[in-house]
XYZ file of C-alpha atoms in Angstrom:
424
model
C 28.656 -211.791 -184.426
C 29.662 -213.613 -187.628
C 27.386 -215.605 -189.937
C 29.408 -218.713 -190.465
C 26.738 -220.881 -191.939
C 23.259 -220.323 -193.121
C 21.210 -219.168 -190.122
C 24.237 -219.819 -187.939
C 25.782 -216.904 -186.186
C 28.898 -217.060 -184.125
C 28.257 -214.272 -181.583
C 30.913 -212.307 -179.851
C 31.161 -212.822 -176.113
C 28.794 -209.986 -175.142
C 25.810 -211.223 -177.121
C 23.874 -214.373 -177.615
C 20.857 -215.768 -179.381
C 20.347 -217.225 -182.874
C 20.892 -213.869 -184.368
C 23.175 -212.600 -181.607
C 20.281 -210.338 -180.717
C 20.493 -210.745 -176.948
C 23.145 -208.762 -175.086
C 24.669 -210.447 -172.084
C 24.641 -208.606 -168.818
C 26.899 -209.953 -166.198
C 26.955 -213.413 -167.731
C 23.207 -213.626 -168.126
C 21.515 -213.204 -171.509
C 18.985 -210.477 -171.654
C 16.244 -212.866 -172.547
C 16.539 -214.724 -169.250
C 14.296 -213.830 -166.395
C 17.174 -213.550 -163.990
C 19.014 -210.998 -166.060
C 19.770 -207.812 -164.176
C 18.881 -209.683 -160.982
C 15.323 -209.918 -162.298
C 15.006 -206.200 -161.540
C 15.900 -204.578 -164.871
C 16.400 -204.752 -168.606
C 19.706 -205.720 -170.191
C 19.868 -203.252 -173.046
C 23.554 -203.509 -173.851
C 26.281 -205.832 -172.704
C 26.713 -205.412 -168.962
C 24.343 -202.520 -169.139
C 21.171 -202.916 -167.137
C 18.355 -200.457 -167.093
C 17.090 -201.142 -163.576
C 13.466 -201.152 -162.504
C 12.456 -198.353 -160.187
C 13.671 -199.150 -156.705
C 16.777 -201.017 -157.701
C 20.300 -200.078 -158.509
C 23.915 -201.115 -158.895
C 25.266 -202.319 -162.286
C 23.249 -205.517 -162.259
C 20.231 -204.096 -160.417
C 20.953 -206.459 -157.555
C 20.588 -203.874 -154.817
C 17.287 -202.357 -153.740
C 17.080 -198.598 -153.244
C 15.424 -197.204 -150.125
C 14.436 -193.603 -150.383
C 17.126 -192.797 -152.925
C 19.948 -194.661 -151.208
C 21.357 -197.974 -152.294
C 21.024 -200.672 -149.709
C 24.802 -201.118 -149.886
C 25.331 -197.577 -148.722
C 26.019 -197.383 -144.999
C 23.660 -194.450 -144.745
C 20.703 -196.389 -146.116
C 17.747 -196.441 -143.734
C 19.524 -193.648 -141.888
C 22.160 -196.193 -140.966
C 19.680 -197.762 -138.527
C 18.299 -200.655 -140.564
C 18.514 -202.864 -143.645
C 16.989 -201.953 -146.980
C 15.465 -205.287 -148.005
C 13.127 -204.089 -150.751
C 12.683 -200.788 -152.540
C 11.758 -198.195 -149.980
C 11.395 -200.951 -147.415
C 13.651 -200.649 -144.397
C 13.837 -203.274 -141.685
C 14.869 -201.098 -138.735
C 16.897 -202.173 -135.765
C 15.140 -202.187 -132.359
C 15.965 -198.579 -131.502
C 14.598 -196.904 -134.620
C 11.376 -196.885 -136.576
C 9.706 -195.147 -139.478
C 9.675 -195.937 -143.220
C 13.318 -194.936 -143.486
C 14.259 -195.779 -139.871
C 14.545 -192.080 -139.447
C 12.817 -191.963 -136.073
C 14.693 -193.006 -132.943
C 12.676 -194.701 -130.227
C 12.772 -193.183 -126.748
C 11.493 -195.400 -124.007
C 9.345 -197.452 -126.411
C 7.810 -194.384 -128.091
C 8.852 -193.272 -131.614
C 10.254 -189.781 -131.934
C 7.380 -188.768 -134.210
C 4.749 -189.704 -131.634
C 3.304 -186.688 -129.834
C 3.688 -188.463 -126.523
C 7.400 -189.120 -126.956
C 9.552 -187.787 -124.111
C 6.337 -187.403 -122.111
C 5.263 -184.705 -124.601
C 7.875 -182.429 -123.041
C 10.930 -182.963 -125.221
C 12.493 -184.226 -128.437
C 13.754 -187.757 -128.982
C 17.074 -187.153 -130.760
C 18.654 -190.581 -130.255
C 17.360 -193.856 -128.912
C 16.307 -193.377 -125.314
C 17.793 -189.886 -125.479
C 15.368 -187.072 -124.855
C 16.291 -183.417 -125.125
C 13.762 -181.983 -122.664
C 12.086 -178.646 -123.110
C 12.795 -176.028 -120.472
C 11.128 -176.878 -117.178
C 11.222 -180.667 -117.533
C 13.761 -183.342 -116.762
C 14.492 -186.993 -116.126
C 15.507 -189.385 -118.959
C 12.070 -189.316 -120.529
C 11.227 -185.706 -119.588
C 8.409 -187.059 -117.427
C 9.164 -184.860 -114.437
C 8.695 -181.116 -114.194
C 11.446 -179.044 -112.636
C 10.583 -176.578 -109.918
C 13.195 -173.950 -109.277
C 16.060 -176.162 -110.443
C 14.944 -179.316 -108.640
C 13.311 -182.352 -110.259
C 9.821 -183.200 -109.073
C 10.953 -186.631 -107.880
C 13.695 -185.163 -105.702
C 12.643 -185.328 -102.057
C 13.835 -181.765 -101.572
C 11.598 -180.296 -104.285
C 9.226 -177.555 -103.179
C 11.258 -177.273 -99.973
C 10.055 -180.820 -99.087
C 6.614 -179.366 -98.378
C 4.758 -179.783 -101.641
C 4.395 -181.403 -105.048
C 5.944 -180.032 -108.246
C 3.234 -180.661 -110.831
C 4.289 -178.151 -113.490
C 7.542 -176.273 -114.172
C 8.158 -173.861 -111.310
C 4.681 -174.615 -109.977
C 4.517 -176.115 -106.497
C 1.299 -177.395 -104.947
C 2.062 -176.908 -101.262
C 0.756 -179.018 -98.428
C -1.594 -177.459 -95.874
C 1.257 -176.363 -93.636
C 3.285 -174.296 -96.112
C 2.882 -171.670 -98.794
C 5.046 -169.595 -101.138
C 6.201 -170.231 -104.707
C 8.580 -172.922 -103.432
C 6.503 -173.920 -100.370
C 9.275 -172.352 -98.351
C 6.982 -170.375 -96.043
C 5.463 -172.208 -93.038
C 1.940 -171.402 -91.938
C 1.220 -170.716 -88.277
C -2.415 -170.876 -87.258
C -3.678 -170.084 -90.781
C -1.289 -167.149 -91.259
C 1.785 -167.442 -93.546
C 5.096 -166.679 -91.874
C 5.817 -163.793 -94.236
C 2.741 -161.795 -93.245
C 3.121 -159.064 -90.662
C 0.320 -160.357 -88.455
C 1.684 -163.893 -88.139
C 2.045 -165.101 -84.557
C -0.287 -162.251 -83.554
C 2.465 -159.801 -84.657
C 4.454 -160.872 -81.592
C 6.688 -163.664 -82.848
C 8.288 -165.568 -85.720
C 6.708 -168.572 -87.427
C 9.608 -171.014 -87.797
C 7.691 -174.219 -88.419
C 4.028 -174.999 -89.099
C 2.003 -173.849 -86.108
C 5.253 -173.162 -84.260
C 5.710 -169.571 -83.156
C 8.847 -168.336 -81.433
C 7.307 -165.537 -79.401
C 9.072 -162.299 -78.675
C 9.804 -161.530 -75.050
C 6.673 -160.694 -73.142
C 4.257 -162.800 -75.176
C 3.152 -166.430 -75.073
C 0.558 -169.041 -75.993
C 0.905 -171.146 -79.150
C 0.266 -168.190 -81.456
C 1.860 -165.517 -79.235
C -1.581 -163.949 -78.811
C -1.335 -163.418 -75.069
C 0.959 -161.036 -73.211
C 2.877 -162.269 -70.203
C 2.733 -160.321 -66.971
C 5.503 -161.166 -64.574
C 5.976 -164.700 -65.950
C 2.256 -165.534 -66.029
C 0.215 -165.733 -69.236
C -2.680 -163.333 -69.567
C -5.033 -166.296 -70.027
C -3.999 -167.804 -66.689
C -6.582 -167.160 -63.992
C -3.813 -166.248 -61.549
C -2.382 -163.426 -63.695
C -2.189 -160.004 -62.068
C -2.773 -161.726 -58.721
C -6.298 -162.633 -59.977
C -7.235 -158.985 -59.550
C -6.681 -157.491 -62.992
C -6.118 -157.962 -66.707
C -2.734 -158.427 -68.367
C -3.058 -156.098 -71.351
C 0.607 -155.762 -72.360
C 3.810 -157.453 -71.224
C 4.256 -156.776 -67.506
C 1.357 -154.318 -67.633
C -1.594 -155.154 -65.409
C -4.818 -153.168 -65.531
C -6.115 -153.685 -62.002
C -9.737 -153.793 -61.001
C -10.987 -150.941 -58.834
C -10.205 -152.674 -55.542
C -6.512 -153.403 -56.130
C -3.388 -151.562 -57.222
C 0.337 -152.174 -57.687
C 2.238 -153.454 -60.710
C 0.949 -156.967 -59.973
C -2.465 -155.845 -58.686
C -1.333 -157.398 -55.426
C -2.050 -154.404 -53.188
C -5.640 -154.202 -51.904
C -7.272 -150.817 -51.528
C -9.074 -150.008 -48.290
C -11.414 -147.068 -48.454
C -9.552 -145.456 -51.363
C -6.096 -145.908 -49.804
C -3.661 -148.623 -51.008
C -2.570 -151.055 -48.324
C 1.085 -150.094 -48.737
C 0.503 -146.470 -47.788
C 1.143 -145.389 -44.227
C -2.272 -143.763 -43.904
C -4.241 -146.901 -44.753
C -6.782 -148.009 -42.185
C -6.378 -144.609 -40.514
C -2.828 -145.650 -39.551
C -4.411 -147.999 -37.033
C -4.555 -151.316 -38.875
C -3.614 -153.497 -41.826
C -5.520 -153.616 -45.112
C -5.718 -157.353 -45.883
C -8.406 -157.287 -48.577
C -10.391 -154.580 -50.383
C -12.097 -152.388 -47.790
C -11.118 -154.909 -45.127
C -9.003 -153.518 -42.310
C -7.634 -155.653 -39.509
C -7.491 -152.982 -36.799
C -4.851 -152.877 -34.141
C -6.041 -153.379 -30.572
C -8.101 -150.472 -29.320
C -9.483 -149.354 -32.706
C -12.502 -150.237 -34.740
C -14.950 -149.247 -37.447
C -14.400 -150.464 -41.035
C -11.385 -148.241 -41.608
C -10.062 -148.358 -38.019
C -10.757 -144.645 -37.763
C -12.416 -144.778 -34.347
C -11.007 -145.878 -31.000
C -12.697 -148.495 -28.887
C -13.556 -147.749 -25.319
C -14.101 -150.927 -23.387
C -15.055 -152.876 -26.521
C -17.490 -150.236 -27.797
C -16.561 -148.227 -30.882
C -16.470 -144.463 -30.427
C -19.318 -143.935 -32.896
C -21.692 -146.125 -30.931
C -24.202 -144.059 -28.996
C -23.672 -146.289 -25.960
C -19.934 -145.656 -25.749
C -18.717 -144.151 -22.462
C -22.091 -145.058 -21.002
C -23.605 -142.506 -23.410
C -22.168 -139.750 -21.227
C -18.884 -138.924 -22.906
C -16.624 -139.215 -25.927
C -14.183 -142.056 -26.623
C -11.098 -140.060 -27.548
C -8.518 -142.885 -27.424
C -8.585 -146.612 -26.759
C -10.285 -147.142 -23.373
C -10.119 -143.403 -22.772
C -13.408 -141.631 -22.213
C -13.733 -137.862 -21.994
C -16.855 -137.574 -19.850
C -19.375 -134.761 -19.968
C -19.627 -132.458 -16.950
C -22.381 -134.523 -15.324
C -20.559 -137.865 -15.196
C -17.245 -139.349 -14.238
C -15.526 -142.726 -14.083
C -13.402 -144.672 -16.608
C -16.473 -145.258 -18.774
C -18.426 -142.210 -17.494
C -20.622 -144.614 -15.574
C -20.921 -142.438 -12.455
C -23.304 -139.469 -12.393
C -22.248 -136.427 -10.378
C -24.633 -135.079 -7.817
C -23.923 -131.587 -6.665
C -20.231 -131.845 -7.435
C -19.715 -135.280 -5.887
C -19.410 -138.491 -8.005
C -21.975 -141.134 -7.224
C -19.311 -143.625 -6.247
C -18.046 -141.472 -3.368
C -19.363 -142.082 0.137
C -20.194 -138.420 0.683
C -22.505 -138.170 -2.308
C -26.004 -137.008 -1.465
C -24.611 -135.914 1.912
C -24.068 -139.621 2.637
C -27.792 -139.877 3.024
C -28.853 -141.136 -0.387
C -27.953 -142.524 -3.788
C -26.954 -140.411 -6.775
C -28.967 -142.016 -9.608
C -28.564 -139.265 -12.192
C -26.728 -135.977 -12.424
C -27.824 -133.851 -9.448
C -30.533 -136.397 -8.746
C -30.361 -138.000 -5.318
C -32.664 -140.738 -4.153
C -32.549 -139.964 -0.433
C -32.552 -142.562 2.268
C -35.732 -142.716 4.380
C -35.765 -139.802 6.795
C -33.824 -137.407 4.606
C -34.815 -134.893 2.001
C -33.859 -131.867 0.005
C -32.136 -132.231 -3.427
C -28.867 -133.418 -1.957
C -30.438 -135.274 0.987
C -28.721 -132.865 3.344
C -31.750 -132.265 5.606
C -33.247 -134.856 7.893
C -37.017 -135.180 8.082
C -38.740 -135.133 11.391
C -42.260 -136.406 11.364
C -42.609 -135.719 7.648
C -41.280 -132.147 7.835
C -37.890 -131.133 6.484
C -35.528 -129.788 9.032
C -35.245 -126.621 7.005
C -38.960 -125.989 7.314
C -39.747 -123.449 10.051
C -42.583 -125.628 11.257
C -40.355 -128.587 11.996
C -40.430 -129.895 15.550
C -43.649 -127.908 16.059
C -41.514 -124.765 15.611
C -40.072 -125.493 19.091
C -36.915 -127.365 18.317
C -34.376 -128.519 15.763
C -34.607 -131.657 13.641
C -31.106 -133.128 14.020
C -31.829 -136.638 12.690
C -34.877 -138.267 11.179
C -37.737 -138.048 13.596
C -35.279 -136.812 16.235
C -36.135 -133.338 17.535
C -33.917 -131.427 19.969
C -36.563 -129.337 21.752
C -36.195 -125.888 23.259
C -35.992 -125.923 27.054
C -39.669 -124.931 27.392
C -40.998 -127.749 25.249
C -40.812 -131.477 25.214
C -42.249 -134.452 23.361
C -40.842 -136.329 20.410
C -42.033 -133.511 18.115
C -41.558 -130.781 20.797
C -45.314 -130.475 20.845
C -45.735 -130.244 24.634
C -44.972 -127.027 26.499
C -43.456 -127.309 29.977
C -45.227 -125.484 32.788
C -43.190 -125.092 35.915
C -40.982 -127.982 34.962
C -43.879 -130.285 34.237
C -44.729 -131.222 30.591
C -48.263 -130.435 29.583
C -49.014 -134.026 28.758
C -48.512 -135.174 32.348
C -51.548 -135.351 34.715
C -49.820 -133.699 37.570
């Protein structure tokens, strides 16, 4: 300035003070508290030396982390720099310099941001790490499908970690894609008892010839092996349409009974004389008997019975007796006495009864084996002493005397025409 009077300076426009010792910065003398926006020293006209944290020519603008608050990039462009290194962030950012976006209420620098499975790159924008998804990376991904998708883990489990399914009790496999049938996974060779396909939990589609829920039983001719009626109730169904019959039946269905080692459908069963209706049970045709119909019946008595044909012959055909040489008759009931059957009138010379072969019971007055000789007074006609040796015994107690004897037993001689028993 200029000293115009004693102790009177006329300062130029950039200084002030009695001695023009105070520079003026932006219209404010350096000795005023508001110079340089109260945030610096006015060292030369319009030249402020700003306090730390402030900038611009008049130190009117705070600096946040090296950036003037007037710069659009201050506070990472996400807040207002209101004081040195003091950002007032908008609602979607946080941090000293508003450098951290907020994702779903959690700052990007928090370890739990994006469910701890991703990076928060913009507000509510998570870049998920591999294996996780959803906006906040809260859901694992199993084989390309989010855990919250109803189709995850083939709809049969829970995706609790990336590509890690916890299957329900009815399925297995990395993606729970394999149903379980009766505790056996569908991809094992022994599922459904090795005889079917497991298409749904505990649902076996059995191959032909097998049945039951788990295909464990073979089917024999449309009947399950576990059915009491399988193999006609007379055998075991071991393989499809393969019956193992018990010892008393045969046939593919075990429906053919065996009678005395011969199946009922063979022509020789029951000795060709009957029908085999049950094991060792023959229904014999008329005229035959014994268990296997092997023997004829003669008048209701089986040929093997000792009483058949009256015990005197062989039953050689139904009601046909072959009698021994000592008997005759349809059932050999008649003994033969001396060549004549007992039922003929001439047997025992018509004078007796034939009671056994060659055994005559003679009528009274007759004797000899065949009753052919009459008896006169207890002496057989064939005896030389009959009729007192003087006549012939023609009938019982009927002597025909010689002409010189008389009397019922020819015991009286005749003397000159007079019997000896007369008094004259």
